[in-house]
Short mmCIF file of C-alpha atoms in Angstrom, two decimals:
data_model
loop_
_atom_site.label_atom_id
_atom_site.label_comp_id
_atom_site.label_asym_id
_atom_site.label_seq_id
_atom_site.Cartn_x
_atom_site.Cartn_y
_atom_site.Cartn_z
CA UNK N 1 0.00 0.00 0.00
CA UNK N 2 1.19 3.46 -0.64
CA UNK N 3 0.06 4.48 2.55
CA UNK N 4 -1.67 3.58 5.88
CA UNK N 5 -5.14 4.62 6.98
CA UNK N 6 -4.29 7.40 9.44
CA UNK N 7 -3.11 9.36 7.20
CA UNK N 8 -6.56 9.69 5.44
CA UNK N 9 -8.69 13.03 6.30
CA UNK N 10 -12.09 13.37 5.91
CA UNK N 11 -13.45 16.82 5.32
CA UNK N 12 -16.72 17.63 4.97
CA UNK N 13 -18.54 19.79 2.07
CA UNK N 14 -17.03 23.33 1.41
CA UNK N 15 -17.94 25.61 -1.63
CA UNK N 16 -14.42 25.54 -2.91
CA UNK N 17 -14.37 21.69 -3.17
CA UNK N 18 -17.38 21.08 -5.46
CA UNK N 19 -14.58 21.15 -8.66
CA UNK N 20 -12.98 17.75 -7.00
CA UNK N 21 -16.57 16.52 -6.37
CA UNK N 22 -17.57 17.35 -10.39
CA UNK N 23 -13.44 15.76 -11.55
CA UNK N 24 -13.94 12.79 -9.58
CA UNK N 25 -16.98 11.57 -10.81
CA UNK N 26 -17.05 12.58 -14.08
CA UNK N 27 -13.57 11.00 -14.53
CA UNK N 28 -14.92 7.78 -12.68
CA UNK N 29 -18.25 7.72 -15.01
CA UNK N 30 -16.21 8.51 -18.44
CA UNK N 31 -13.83 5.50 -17.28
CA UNK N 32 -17.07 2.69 -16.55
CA UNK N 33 -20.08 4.53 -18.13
CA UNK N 34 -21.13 7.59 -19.82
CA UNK N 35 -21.97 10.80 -17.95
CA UNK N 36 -26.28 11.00 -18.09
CA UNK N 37 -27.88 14.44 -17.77
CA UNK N 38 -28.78 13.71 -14.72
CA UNK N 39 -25.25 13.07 -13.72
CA UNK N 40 -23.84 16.52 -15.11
CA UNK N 41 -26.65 18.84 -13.50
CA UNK N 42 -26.03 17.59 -10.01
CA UNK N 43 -22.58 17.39 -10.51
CA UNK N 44 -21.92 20.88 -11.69
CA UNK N 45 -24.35 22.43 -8.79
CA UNK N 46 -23.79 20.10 -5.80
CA UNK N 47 -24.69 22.51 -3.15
CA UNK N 48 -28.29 22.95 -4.55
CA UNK N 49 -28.63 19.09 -5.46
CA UNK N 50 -27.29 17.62 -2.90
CA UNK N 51 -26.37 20.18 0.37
CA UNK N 52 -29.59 22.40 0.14
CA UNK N 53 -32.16 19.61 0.37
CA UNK N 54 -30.42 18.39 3.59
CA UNK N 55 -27.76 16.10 2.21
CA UNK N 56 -24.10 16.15 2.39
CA UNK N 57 -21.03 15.93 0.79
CA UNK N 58 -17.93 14.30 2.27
CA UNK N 59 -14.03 14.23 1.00
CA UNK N 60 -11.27 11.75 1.43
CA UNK N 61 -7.86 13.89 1.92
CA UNK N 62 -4.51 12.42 1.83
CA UNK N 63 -1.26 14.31 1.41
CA UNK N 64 -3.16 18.05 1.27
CA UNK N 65 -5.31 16.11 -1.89
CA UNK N 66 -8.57 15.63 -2.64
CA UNK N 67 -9.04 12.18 -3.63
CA UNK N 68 -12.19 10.92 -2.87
CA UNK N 69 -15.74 11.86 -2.45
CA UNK N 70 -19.37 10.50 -1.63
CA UNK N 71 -22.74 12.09 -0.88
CA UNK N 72 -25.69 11.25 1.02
CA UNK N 73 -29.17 13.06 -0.35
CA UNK N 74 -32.58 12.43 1.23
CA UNK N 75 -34.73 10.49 -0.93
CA UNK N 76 -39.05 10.76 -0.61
CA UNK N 77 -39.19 8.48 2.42
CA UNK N 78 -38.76 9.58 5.57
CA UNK N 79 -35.04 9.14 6.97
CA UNK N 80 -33.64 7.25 4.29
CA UNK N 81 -31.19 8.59 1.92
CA UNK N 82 -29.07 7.88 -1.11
CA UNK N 83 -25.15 6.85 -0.96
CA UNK N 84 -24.48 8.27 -4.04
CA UNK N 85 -21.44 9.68 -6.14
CA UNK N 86 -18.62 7.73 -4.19
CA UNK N 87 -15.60 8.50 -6.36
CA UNK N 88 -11.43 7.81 -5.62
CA UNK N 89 -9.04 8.99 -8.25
CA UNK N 90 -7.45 6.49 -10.13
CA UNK N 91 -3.64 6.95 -8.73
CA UNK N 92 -4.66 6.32 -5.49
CA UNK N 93 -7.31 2.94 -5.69
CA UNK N 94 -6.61 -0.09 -4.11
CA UNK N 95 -5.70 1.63 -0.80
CA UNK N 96 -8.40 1.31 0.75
CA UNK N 97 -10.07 5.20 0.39
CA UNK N 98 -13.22 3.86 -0.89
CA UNK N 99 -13.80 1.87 2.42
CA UNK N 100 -12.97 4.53 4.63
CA UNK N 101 -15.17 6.51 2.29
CA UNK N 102 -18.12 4.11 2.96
CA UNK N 103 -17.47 3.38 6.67
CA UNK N 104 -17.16 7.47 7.30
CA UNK N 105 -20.35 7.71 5.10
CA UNK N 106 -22.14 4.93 7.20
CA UNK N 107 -20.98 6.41 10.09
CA UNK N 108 -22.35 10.09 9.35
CA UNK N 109 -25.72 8.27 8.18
CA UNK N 110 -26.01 6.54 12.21
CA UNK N 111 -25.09 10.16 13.77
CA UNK N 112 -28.31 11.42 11.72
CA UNK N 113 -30.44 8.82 12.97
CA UNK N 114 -31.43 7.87 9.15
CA UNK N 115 -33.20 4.10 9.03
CA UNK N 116 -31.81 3.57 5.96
CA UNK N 117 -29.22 3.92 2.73
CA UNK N 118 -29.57 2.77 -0.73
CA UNK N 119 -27.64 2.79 -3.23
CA UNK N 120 -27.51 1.67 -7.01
CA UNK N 121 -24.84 0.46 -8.72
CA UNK N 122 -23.83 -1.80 -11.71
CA UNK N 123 -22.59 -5.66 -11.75
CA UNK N 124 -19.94 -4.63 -13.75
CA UNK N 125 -18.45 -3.12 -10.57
CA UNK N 126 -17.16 -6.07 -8.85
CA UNK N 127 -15.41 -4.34 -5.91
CA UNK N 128 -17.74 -1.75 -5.02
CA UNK N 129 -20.42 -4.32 -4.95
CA UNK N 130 -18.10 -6.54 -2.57
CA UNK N 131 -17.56 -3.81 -0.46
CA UNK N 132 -21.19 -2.77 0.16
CA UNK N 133 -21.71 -6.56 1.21
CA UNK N 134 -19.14 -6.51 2.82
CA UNK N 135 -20.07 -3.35 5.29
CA UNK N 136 -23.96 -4.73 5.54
CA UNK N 137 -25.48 -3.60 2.26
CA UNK N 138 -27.48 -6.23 1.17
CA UNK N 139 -29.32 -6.62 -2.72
CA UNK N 140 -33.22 -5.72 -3.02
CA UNK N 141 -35.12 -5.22 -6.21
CA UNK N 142 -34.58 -1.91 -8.77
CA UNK N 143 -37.58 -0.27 -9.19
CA UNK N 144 -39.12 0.28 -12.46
CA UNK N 145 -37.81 3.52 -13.86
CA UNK N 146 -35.00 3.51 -11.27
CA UNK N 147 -33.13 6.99 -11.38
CA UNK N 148 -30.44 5.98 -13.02
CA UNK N 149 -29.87 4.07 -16.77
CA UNK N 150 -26.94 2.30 -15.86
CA UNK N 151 -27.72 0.93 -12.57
CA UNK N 152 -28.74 -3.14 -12.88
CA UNK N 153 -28.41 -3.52 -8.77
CA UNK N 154 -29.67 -1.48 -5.91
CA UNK N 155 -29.02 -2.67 -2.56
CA UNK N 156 -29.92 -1.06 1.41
CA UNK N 157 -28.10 -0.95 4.71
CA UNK N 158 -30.93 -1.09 7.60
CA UNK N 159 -29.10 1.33 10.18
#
């Protein structure tokens, strides 16, 4: 590993970091997928999509870099939100950031008091998908018209 855990900081949203939260995705979604409308709008304007409506944004630092994100936004029902946009730049994968991404994320969701988190995702995705499983996510049915064309999984952690 390039480096150990500790040295990760996570930071939560600030104006100034929405450019790493729009690079980090849309690099992530041009490398698996294809960036959807959808994608781009909330993306580009993160505090009204995501911190506005109650959400937030949180940011994996290591070495004074940004290089990783996620976001939590409230969905219809009550205390349940999305875990959404969870993004690690390519030079530094495979150490782990994603998980201490998740487990912060999971964390913030029990200080909260949220019941739930869902989250959709593709197959294709082998080690995200592991990882969700592997922190208590567990597989339940896509809804028809699911917000997202690319996702073929959706899956819920009961908090």
């Amino acid at each position: 590993y390039l480096f150990v855990n500790m040295s990760v900081k996570i930071l939560n949203f600030k104006e100034e970091y929405s450019k790493y939260f729009y690079e980090l995705n849309i690099e992530w979604l041009k490398m698996y997928f294809y960036v959807e409308e959808h994608d781009e709008e909330v993306l580009l304007n993160p505090k009204e999509f995501i911190i506005d409506p109650g959400g937030i944004i949180l940011f994996a630092q290591y070495d004074s870099k940004i290089v990783g994100t996620v976001a939590l936004i409230p969905v219809a029902k009550d205390k349940c939100f999305e875990l959404t946009k969870m993004a690690v730049s390519p030079e530094y994968r495979g150490n782990k950031i994603g998980q201490i991404i998740l487990k912060n994320c999971i964390n913030k969701a029990k200080e909260m008091e949220l019941d739930k988190l869902i989250l959709y995702s593709n197959r294709v995705l082998k080690n995200a998908i592991h990882i969700y499983k592997k922190n208590g996510f567990v597989e339940i049915p896509v809804e028809p018209g699911s917000p997202y064309k690319r996702a073929d999984i959706k899956m819920e952690l009961k908090l």
